[in-house]
Coordinates of C-alpha atoms in Angstrom, one line a residue:
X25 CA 30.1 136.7 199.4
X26 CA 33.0 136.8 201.1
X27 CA 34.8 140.4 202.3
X28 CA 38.0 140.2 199.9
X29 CA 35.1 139.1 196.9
X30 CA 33.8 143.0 197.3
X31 CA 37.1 144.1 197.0
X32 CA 38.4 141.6 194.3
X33 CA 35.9 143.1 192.1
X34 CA 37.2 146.9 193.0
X35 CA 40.3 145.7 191.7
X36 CA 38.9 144.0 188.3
X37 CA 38.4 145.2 185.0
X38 CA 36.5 143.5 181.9
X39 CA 37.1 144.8 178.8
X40 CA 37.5 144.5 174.9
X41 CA 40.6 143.4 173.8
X42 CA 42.9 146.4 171.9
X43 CA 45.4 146.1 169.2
X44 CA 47.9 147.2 172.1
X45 CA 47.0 144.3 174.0
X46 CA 48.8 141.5 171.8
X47 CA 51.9 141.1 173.3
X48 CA 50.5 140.5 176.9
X49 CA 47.7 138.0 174.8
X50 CA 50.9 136.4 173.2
X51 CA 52.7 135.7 176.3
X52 CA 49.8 134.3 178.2
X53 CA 49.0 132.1 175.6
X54 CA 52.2 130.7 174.7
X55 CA 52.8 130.4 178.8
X56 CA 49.6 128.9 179.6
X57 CA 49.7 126.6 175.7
X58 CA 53.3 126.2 174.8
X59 CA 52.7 123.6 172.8
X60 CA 49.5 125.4 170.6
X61 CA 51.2 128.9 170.8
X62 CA 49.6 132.1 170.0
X63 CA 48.0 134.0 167.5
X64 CA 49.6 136.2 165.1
X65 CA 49.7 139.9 165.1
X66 CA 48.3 139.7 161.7
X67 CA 45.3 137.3 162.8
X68 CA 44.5 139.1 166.2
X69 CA 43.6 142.3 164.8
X70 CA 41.7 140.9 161.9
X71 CA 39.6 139.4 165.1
X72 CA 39.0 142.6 166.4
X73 CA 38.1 144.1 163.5
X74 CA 35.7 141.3 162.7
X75 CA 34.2 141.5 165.7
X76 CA 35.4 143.6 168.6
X77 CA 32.4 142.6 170.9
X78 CA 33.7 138.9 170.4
X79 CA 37.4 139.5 171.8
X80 CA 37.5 140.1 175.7
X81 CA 39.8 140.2 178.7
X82 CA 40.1 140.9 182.3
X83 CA 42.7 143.1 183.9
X84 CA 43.5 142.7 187.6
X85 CA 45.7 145.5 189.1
X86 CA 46.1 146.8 185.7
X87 CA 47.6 143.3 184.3
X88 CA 46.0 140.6 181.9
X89 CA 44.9 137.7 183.8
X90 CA 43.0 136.2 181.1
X91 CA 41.2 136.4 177.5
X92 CA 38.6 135.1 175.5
X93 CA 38.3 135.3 171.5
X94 CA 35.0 133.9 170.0
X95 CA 32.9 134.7 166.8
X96 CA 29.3 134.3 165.3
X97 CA 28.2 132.0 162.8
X98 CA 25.4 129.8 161.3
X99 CA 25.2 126.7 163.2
X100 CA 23.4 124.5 160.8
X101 CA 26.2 125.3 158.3
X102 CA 28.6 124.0 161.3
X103 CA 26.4 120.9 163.0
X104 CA 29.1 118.5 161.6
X105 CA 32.5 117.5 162.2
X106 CA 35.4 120.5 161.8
X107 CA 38.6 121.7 163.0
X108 CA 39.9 124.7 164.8
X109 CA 41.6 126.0 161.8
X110 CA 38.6 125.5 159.6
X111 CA 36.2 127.3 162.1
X112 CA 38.5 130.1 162.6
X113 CA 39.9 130.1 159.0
X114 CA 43.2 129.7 160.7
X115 CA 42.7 132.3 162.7
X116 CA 41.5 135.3 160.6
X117 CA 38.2 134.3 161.6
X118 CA 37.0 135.3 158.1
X119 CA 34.1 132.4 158.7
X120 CA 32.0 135.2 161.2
X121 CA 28.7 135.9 160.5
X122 CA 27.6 139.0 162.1
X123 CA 23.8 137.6 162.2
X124 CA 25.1 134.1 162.5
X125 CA 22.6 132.3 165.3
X126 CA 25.6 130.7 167.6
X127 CA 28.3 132.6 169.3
X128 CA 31.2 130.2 168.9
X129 CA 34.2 130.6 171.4
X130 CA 37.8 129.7 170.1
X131 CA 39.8 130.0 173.0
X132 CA 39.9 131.0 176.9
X133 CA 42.9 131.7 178.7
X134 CA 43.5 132.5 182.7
X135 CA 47.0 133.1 183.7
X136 CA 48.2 130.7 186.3
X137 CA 48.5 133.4 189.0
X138 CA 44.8 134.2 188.6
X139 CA 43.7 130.7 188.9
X140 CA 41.1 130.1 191.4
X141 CA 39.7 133.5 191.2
X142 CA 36.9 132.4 188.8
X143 CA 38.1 134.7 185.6
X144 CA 36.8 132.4 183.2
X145 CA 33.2 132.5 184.7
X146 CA 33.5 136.4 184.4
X147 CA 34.5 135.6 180.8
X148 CA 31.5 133.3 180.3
X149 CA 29.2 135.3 181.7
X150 CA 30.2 138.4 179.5
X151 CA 29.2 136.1 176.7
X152 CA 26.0 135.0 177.8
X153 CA 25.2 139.1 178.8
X154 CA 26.9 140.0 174.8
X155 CA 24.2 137.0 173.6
X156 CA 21.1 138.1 175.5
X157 CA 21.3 141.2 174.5
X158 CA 21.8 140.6 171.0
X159 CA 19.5 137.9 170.8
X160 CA 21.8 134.9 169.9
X161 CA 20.1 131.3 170.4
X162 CA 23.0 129.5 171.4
X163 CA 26.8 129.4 172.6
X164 CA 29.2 126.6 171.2
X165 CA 32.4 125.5 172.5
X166 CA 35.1 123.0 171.0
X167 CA 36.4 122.1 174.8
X168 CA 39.9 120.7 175.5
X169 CA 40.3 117.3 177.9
X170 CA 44.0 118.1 179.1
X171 CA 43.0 114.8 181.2
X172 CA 42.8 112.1 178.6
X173 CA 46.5 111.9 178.3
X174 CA 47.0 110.1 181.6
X175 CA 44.7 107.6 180.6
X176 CA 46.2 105.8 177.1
X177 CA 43.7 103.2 177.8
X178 CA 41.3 105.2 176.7
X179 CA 39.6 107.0 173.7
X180 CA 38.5 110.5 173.7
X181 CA 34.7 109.5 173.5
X182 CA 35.1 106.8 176.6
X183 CA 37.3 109.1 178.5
X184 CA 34.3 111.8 178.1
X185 CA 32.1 109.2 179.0
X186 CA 33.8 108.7 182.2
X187 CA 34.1 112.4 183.3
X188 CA 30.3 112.8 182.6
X189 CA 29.6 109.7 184.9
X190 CA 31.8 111.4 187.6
X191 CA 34.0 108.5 187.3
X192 CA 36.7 111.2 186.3
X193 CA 37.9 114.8 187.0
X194 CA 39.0 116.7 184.1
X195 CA 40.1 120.1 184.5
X196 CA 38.6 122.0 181.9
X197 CA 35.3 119.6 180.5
X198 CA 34.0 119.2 184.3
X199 CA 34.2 123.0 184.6
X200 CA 31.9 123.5 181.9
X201 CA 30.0 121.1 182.8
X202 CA 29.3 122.8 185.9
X203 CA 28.8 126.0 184.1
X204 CA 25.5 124.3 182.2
X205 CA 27.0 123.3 179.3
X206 CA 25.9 120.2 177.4
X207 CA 28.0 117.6 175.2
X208 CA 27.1 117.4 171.9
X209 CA 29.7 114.7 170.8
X210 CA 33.5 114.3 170.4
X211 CA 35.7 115.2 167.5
X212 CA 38.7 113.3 167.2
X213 CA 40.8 115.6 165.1
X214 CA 39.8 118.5 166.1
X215 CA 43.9 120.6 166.9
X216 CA 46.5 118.3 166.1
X217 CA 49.0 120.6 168.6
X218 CA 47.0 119.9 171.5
X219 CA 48.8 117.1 172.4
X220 CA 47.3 116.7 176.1
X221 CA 43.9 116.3 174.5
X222 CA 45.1 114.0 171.6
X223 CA 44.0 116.2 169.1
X224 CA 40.5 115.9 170.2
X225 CA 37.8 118.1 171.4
X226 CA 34.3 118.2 173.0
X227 CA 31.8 120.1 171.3
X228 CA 29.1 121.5 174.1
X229 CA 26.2 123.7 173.5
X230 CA 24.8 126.7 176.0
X231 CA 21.5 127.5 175.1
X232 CA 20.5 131.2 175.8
X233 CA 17.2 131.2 177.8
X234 CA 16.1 134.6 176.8
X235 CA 16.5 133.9 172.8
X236 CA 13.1 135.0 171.3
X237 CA 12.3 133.5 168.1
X238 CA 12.2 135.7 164.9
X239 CA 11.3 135.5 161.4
X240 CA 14.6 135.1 159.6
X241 CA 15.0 137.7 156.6
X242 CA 17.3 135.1 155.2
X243 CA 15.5 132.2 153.3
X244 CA 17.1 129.0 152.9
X245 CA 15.9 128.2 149.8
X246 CA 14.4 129.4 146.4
X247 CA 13.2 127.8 143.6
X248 CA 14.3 129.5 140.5
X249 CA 12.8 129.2 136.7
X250 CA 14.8 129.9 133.5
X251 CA 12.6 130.6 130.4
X252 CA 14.3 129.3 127.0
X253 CA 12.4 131.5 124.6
X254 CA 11.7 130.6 121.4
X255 CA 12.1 134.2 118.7
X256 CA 8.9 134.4 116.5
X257 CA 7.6 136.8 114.4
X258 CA 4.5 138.4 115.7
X259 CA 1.4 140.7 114.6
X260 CA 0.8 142.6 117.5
X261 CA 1.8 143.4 120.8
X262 CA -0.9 141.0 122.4
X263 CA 0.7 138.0 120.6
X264 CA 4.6 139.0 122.6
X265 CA 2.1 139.7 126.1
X266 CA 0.7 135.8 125.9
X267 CA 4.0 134.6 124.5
X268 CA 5.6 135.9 128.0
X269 CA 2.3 135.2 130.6
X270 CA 2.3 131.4 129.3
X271 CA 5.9 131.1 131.2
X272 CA 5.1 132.7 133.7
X273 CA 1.6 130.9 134.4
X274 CA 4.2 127.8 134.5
X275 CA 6.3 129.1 137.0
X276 CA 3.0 129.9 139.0
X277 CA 1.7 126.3 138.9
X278 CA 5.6 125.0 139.7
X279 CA 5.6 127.7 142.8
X280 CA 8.8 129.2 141.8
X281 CA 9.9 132.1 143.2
X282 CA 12.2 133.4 140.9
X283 CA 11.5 133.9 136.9
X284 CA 14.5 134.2 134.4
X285 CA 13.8 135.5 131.0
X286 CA 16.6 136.0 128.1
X287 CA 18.0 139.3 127.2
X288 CA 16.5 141.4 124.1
X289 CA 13.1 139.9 124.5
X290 CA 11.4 142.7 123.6
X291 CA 13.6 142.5 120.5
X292 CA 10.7 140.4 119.2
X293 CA 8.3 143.8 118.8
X294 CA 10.8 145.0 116.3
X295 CA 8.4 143.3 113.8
X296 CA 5.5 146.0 114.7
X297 CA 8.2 148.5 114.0
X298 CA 8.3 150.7 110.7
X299 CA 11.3 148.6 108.7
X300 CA 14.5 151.3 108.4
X301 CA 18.0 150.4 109.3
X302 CA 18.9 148.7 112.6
X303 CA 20.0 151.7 114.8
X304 CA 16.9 153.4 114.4
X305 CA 14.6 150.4 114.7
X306 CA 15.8 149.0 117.7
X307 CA 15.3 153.1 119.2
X308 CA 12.0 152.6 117.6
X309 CA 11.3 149.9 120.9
X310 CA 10.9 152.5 123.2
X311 CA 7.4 153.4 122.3
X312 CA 6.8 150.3 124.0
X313 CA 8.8 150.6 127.5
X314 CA 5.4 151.5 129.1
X315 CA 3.1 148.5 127.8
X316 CA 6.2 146.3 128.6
X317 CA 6.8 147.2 132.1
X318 CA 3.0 146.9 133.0
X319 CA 2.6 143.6 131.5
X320 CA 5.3 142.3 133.3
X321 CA 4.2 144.0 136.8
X322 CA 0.9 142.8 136.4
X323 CA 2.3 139.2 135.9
X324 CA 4.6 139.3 138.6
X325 CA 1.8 140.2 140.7
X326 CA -1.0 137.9 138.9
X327 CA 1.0 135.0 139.4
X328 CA 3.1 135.2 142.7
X329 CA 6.3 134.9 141.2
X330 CA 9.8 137.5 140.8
X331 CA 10.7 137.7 137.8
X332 CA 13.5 139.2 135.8
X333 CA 12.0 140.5 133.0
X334 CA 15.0 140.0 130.1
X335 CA 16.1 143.4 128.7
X336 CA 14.7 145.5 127.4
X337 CA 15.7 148.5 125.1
X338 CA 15.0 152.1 126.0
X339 CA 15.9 155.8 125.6
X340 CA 16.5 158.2 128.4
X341 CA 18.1 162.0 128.2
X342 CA 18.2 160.8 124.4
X343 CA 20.2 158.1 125.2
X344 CA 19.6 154.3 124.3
X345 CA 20.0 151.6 127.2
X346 CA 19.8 147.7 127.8
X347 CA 18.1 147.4 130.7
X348 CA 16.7 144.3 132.8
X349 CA 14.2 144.9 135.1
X350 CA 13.2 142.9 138.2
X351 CA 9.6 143.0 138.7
X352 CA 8.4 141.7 142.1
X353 CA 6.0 139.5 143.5
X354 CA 4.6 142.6 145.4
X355 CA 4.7 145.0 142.7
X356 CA 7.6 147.0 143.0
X357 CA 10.1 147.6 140.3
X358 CA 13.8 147.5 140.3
X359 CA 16.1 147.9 137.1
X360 CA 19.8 146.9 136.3
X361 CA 21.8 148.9 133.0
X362 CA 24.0 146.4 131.1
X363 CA 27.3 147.7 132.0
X364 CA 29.4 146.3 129.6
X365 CA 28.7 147.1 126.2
X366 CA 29.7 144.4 122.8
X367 CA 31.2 146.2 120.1
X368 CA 28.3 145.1 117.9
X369 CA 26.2 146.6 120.0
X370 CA 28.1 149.9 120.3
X371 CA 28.8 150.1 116.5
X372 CA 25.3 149.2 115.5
X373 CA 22.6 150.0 117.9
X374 CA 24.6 152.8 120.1
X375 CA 24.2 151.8 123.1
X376 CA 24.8 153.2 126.2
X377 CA 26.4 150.9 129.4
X378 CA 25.1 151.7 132.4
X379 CA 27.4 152.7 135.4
X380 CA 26.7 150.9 138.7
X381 CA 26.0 147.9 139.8
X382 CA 23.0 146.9 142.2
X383 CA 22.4 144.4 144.6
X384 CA 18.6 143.5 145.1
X385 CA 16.8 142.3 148.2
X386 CA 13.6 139.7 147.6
X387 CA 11.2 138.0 149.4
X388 CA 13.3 135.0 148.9
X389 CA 16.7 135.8 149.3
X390 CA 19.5 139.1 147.8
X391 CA 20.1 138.6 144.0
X392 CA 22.3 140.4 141.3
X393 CA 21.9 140.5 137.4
X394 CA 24.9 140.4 135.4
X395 CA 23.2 141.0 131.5
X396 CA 25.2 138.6 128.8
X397 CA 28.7 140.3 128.6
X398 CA 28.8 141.3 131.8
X399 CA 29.4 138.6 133.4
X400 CA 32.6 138.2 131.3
X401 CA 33.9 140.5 133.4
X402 CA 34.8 138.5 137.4
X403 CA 34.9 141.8 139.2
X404 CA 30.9 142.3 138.8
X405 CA 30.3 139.6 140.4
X406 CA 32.8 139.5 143.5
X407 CA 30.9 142.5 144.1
X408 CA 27.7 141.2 144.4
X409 CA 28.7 138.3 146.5
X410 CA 30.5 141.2 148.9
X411 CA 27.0 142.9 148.9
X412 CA 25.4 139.4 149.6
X413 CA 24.0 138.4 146.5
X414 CA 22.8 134.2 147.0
X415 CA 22.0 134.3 143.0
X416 CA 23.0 136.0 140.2
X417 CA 20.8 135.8 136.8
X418 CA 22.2 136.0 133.3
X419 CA 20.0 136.8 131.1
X420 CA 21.9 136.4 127.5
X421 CA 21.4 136.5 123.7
X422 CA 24.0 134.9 121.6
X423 CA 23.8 134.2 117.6
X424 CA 26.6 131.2 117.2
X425 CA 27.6 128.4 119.8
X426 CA 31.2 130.4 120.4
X427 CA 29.0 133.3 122.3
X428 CA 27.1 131.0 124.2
X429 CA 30.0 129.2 124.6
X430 CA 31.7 132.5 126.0
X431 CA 28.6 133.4 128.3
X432 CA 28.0 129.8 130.0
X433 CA 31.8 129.6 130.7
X434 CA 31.9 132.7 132.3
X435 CA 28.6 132.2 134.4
X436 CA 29.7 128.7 135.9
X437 CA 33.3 130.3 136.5
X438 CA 31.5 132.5 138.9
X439 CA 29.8 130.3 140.4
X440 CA 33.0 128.2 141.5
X441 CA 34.4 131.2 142.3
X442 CA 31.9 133.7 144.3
X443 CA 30.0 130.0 146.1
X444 CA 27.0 131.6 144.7
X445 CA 24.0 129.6 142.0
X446 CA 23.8 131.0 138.8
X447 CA 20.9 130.6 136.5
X448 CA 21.2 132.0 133.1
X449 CA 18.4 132.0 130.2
X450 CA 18.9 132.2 126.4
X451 CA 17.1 133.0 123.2
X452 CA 16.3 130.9 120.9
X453 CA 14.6 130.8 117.2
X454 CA 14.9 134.0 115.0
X455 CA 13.6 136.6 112.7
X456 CA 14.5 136.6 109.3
X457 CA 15.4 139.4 107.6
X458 CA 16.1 141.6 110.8
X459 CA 19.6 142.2 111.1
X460 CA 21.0 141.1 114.9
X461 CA 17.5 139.3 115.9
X462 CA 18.0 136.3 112.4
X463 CA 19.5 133.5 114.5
X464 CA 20.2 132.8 118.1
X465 CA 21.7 129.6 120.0
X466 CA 20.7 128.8 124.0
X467 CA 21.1 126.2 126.3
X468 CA 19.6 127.6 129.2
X469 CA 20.6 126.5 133.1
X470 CA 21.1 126.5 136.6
X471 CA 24.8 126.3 137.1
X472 CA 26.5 125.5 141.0
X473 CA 29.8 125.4 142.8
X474 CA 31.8 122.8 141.9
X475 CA 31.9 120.4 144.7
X476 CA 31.0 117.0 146.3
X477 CA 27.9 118.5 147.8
X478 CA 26.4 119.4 144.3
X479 CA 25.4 117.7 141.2
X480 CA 29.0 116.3 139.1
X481 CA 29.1 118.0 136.8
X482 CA 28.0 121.6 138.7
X483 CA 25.3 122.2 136.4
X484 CA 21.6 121.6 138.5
X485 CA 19.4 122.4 135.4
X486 CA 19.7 121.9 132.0
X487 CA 17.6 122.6 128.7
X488 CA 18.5 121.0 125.6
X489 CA 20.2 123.5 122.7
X490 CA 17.7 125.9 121.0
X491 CA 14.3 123.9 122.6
X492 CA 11.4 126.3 123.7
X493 CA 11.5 125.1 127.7
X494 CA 11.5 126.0 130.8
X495 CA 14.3 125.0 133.4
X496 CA 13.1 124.8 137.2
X497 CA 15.4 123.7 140.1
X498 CA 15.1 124.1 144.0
X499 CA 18.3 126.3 145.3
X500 CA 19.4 125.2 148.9
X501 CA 21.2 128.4 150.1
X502 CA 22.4 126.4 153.5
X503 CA 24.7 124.3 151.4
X504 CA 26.1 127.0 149.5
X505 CA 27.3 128.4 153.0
X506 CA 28.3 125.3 154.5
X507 CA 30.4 124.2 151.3
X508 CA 31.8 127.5 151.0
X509 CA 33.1 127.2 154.6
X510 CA 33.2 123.7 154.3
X511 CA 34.5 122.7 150.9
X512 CA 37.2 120.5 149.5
X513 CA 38.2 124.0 148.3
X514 CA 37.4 127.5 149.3
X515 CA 37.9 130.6 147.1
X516 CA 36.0 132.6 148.5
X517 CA 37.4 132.5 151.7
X518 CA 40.8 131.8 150.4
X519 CA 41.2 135.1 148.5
X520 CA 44.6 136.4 148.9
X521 CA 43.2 140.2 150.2
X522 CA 47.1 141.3 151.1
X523 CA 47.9 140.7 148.0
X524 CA 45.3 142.9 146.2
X525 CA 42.3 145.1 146.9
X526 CA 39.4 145.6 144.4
X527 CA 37.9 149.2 144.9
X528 CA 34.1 149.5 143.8
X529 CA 32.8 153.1 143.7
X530 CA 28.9 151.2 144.5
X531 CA 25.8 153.0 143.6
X532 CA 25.1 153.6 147.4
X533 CA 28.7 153.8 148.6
X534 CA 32.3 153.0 148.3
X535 CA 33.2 149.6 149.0
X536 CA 36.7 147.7 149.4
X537 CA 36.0 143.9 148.4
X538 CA 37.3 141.7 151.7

């Protein structure tokens, strides 16, 4: 170390970057990149409020000398070709993952003056200190090669060849090189401004040495099970208990993970109740709320498998509910109120909707239940997918094709629109003579995005209308992210959020949807 390195450093600092920090950022970049420019205000602080940690700088003698911007993010949703505005959803970096694996850096810039004094090393090494200490397996860079337009002759990938057979200097890739960097490959059309670099870019990897592997809480994939149930009448409650365990003995020997049954299916028990008029025989279900929970936490257990357990119909504080209940694998028991109530069921039954909405974690992977109606209604679900739901059930009971009609719509229209799978399972059969339980019309299924990635038609799963079945389908959650990121269209990440704010009073605490 030399004597003016000791005092160098006195007169450094390294810092997070601060909303009053743009106009110096702005400058720099539009001196040092004329040609790329700068971010906007707008897009700079959504960056720091993204992720503060992310955006950097260094001050010498009180000035900005240089910056760095960077964000988090899945790399196996990434490990393909992609542009800069894409990776950075043109700039708002709404794309960051604050448990995404790779620390992706979108720019670095050293004012002129301060060249030679190594600021971008104190900038990379900030990063690799921010990724040890949070445990981050890898640092990825989209590099510039200012170089390749002196040379015409050649393409981006045989230019790169060239500077990593020393045949060629080029000022930015031989840096990083030198800073242990590794090419991955070239993208061609990476930032069509960046006109010394024709558009192109190296992508180069930095493996963190002191990554410790973990087990992920986020599975990549789930296989899910929808049960089309067939409405008979029964004798006893034993005959409705093997009814339900021969589904889920199914899903046990198909290994599913997740079990889907239709709303009202304890509906079917109304025949062991006392025959008076509808309001008070579907009240008269709550005598079995106990025997129907156990059954359904014992199969759940029995057979490895979560499982959504249809609705069911109680009372509580004298009032009557339509509940679903998610019974895990490991015997716990979560429950989600209907929240939107039909006006047949408010005129004739009385029931109550429920007033929250819950988000569920699982063995294999965060899930929501929208029950029938409900998911009508697009804010329920936005919500979920803010609170990182990967699925959302429907279990639904519809008499005529127009209901179903109504319910299916509505389920695939949020799956287009949150990037989320959807499964939804539907009654079938009937009991005649019993008002609101005579006739019923399903085609269950598992419903997807609609995009190039997934089946044509965005439906994964299908049963044929008003069959007894069951529908199984294997759910990759890694293409859901990388399509949602990725897609020929994005609306989830496209959502105009200056033009409109949903405010959801959540059952654990406020949330603005972003």
């Amino acid at each position: 170390m030399t004597e003016q390195e000791p005092e160098l450093e006195s007169r450094l600092s390294l810092r997070p970057l601060t909303p009053a920090d743009y106009e110096q950022v702005a400058a720099m970049h539009k001196a040092v990149f004329p040609e790329i420019g700068a971010w906007t205000r707008a897009d700079f602080l959504k960056q720091l409020e993204r992720f503060p940690e992310g955006q950097l700088c260094v001050e010498l003698d009180g000035a900005l000398v240089a910056t760095s911007s960077s964000l988090r993010l899945t790399w196996a949703d990434w490990d393909e070709d992609h542009t800069f505005d894409e990776v950075t959803h043109n700039g708002d970096i709404r794309t960051h993952e604050p448990d995404g694996d790779t620390l992706y850096g979108t720019d670095m810039v050293v004012d002129p003056g301060a060249r030679g004094l190594r600021m971008a090393r104190r900038l990379y090494e900030a990063r690799k200190a921010y990724m040890a200490s949070h445990n981050v397996r890898r640092m990825v860079i989209a590099g510039r090669i200012p170089g390749l337009h002196l040379h015409p002759e050649l393409t981006a990938q045989a230019y790169v060849t060239e500077v990593l057979a020393k045949h060629l200097v080029d000022p930015t890739l031989t840096v990083q090189l030198g800073m242990g960097f590794t090419v991955l490959r070239v993208i061609s059309n990476y930032l069509d401004t960046d006109r010394e670099s024709r558009g192109a870019a190296v992508l180069m990897e930095w493996i963190n040495p002191f990554w410790v592997p973990i087990n992920s809480k986020r599975p990549r994939q789930a296989r899910v099970a929808a049960v089309q149930y067939r409405m008979r009448a029964i004798d006893r409650f034993e005959d409705f208990a093997a009814q339900c365990e021969y589904y889920a003995d199914l899903a046990s020997d198909y290994r599913c993970d997740f079990l889907l049954y239709p709303e009202l299916l304890t509906n079917q028990l109304i025949t062991l109740v006392d025959p008076v008029r509808p309001a008070l025989r579907v009240r008269a279900l709550d005598q079995f709320t106990d025997r129907y929970i156990q059954l359904f936490q014992n199969l759940a257990i029995k057979h490895n498998v979560n499982i959504i357990g249809g609705t069911h119909l109680l009372i509580e504080n004298d009032r009557l509910y339509n509940v679903a209940f998610l019974f895990h694998r490991d015997g716990r028991v979560d429950r989600q109120e209907k929240l939107h109530i039909t006006p047949a069921e408010a005129r004739w039954w009385g029931v109550t909707p429920g007033d929250g909405l819950r988000v569920f974690d699982t063995d294999a992977g965060r899930i929501a239940i929208n029950i029938c109606y409900d998911v009508e209604f697009p804010e329920l679900a936005r919500v979920a997918k803010s609170k990182g739901a990967q699925i959302l059930f429907v279990p639904y009971n519809t008499d005529l094709r127009t209901g179903h009609v109504r319910v299916r719509t509505c389920a695939h229209a949020r799956a287009i629109e949150n990037h989320m799978y959807v499964v939804i399972s539907g009654m079938c059969g009937g009991l005649p003579g019993i008002d609101w339980s005579e006739i019923h019309f399903a085609r269950s299924a598992v419903l997807t995005p609609s995009d190039i990635a997934f089946p044509r038609d965005g439906v994964a799963a299908e049963a044929n209308d008003n069959i007894e079945t069951l529908v199984v389908h294997d759910l990759d959650f890694a293409r859901i992210r990388r399509v949602q990121r990725q897609g020929e269209v994005r609306p989830w990440i496209d959502r105009r959020t200056d033009l409109y704010q949903i405010h959801w009073a959540g059952e654990d605490d406020p949330q603005v949807i972003k």
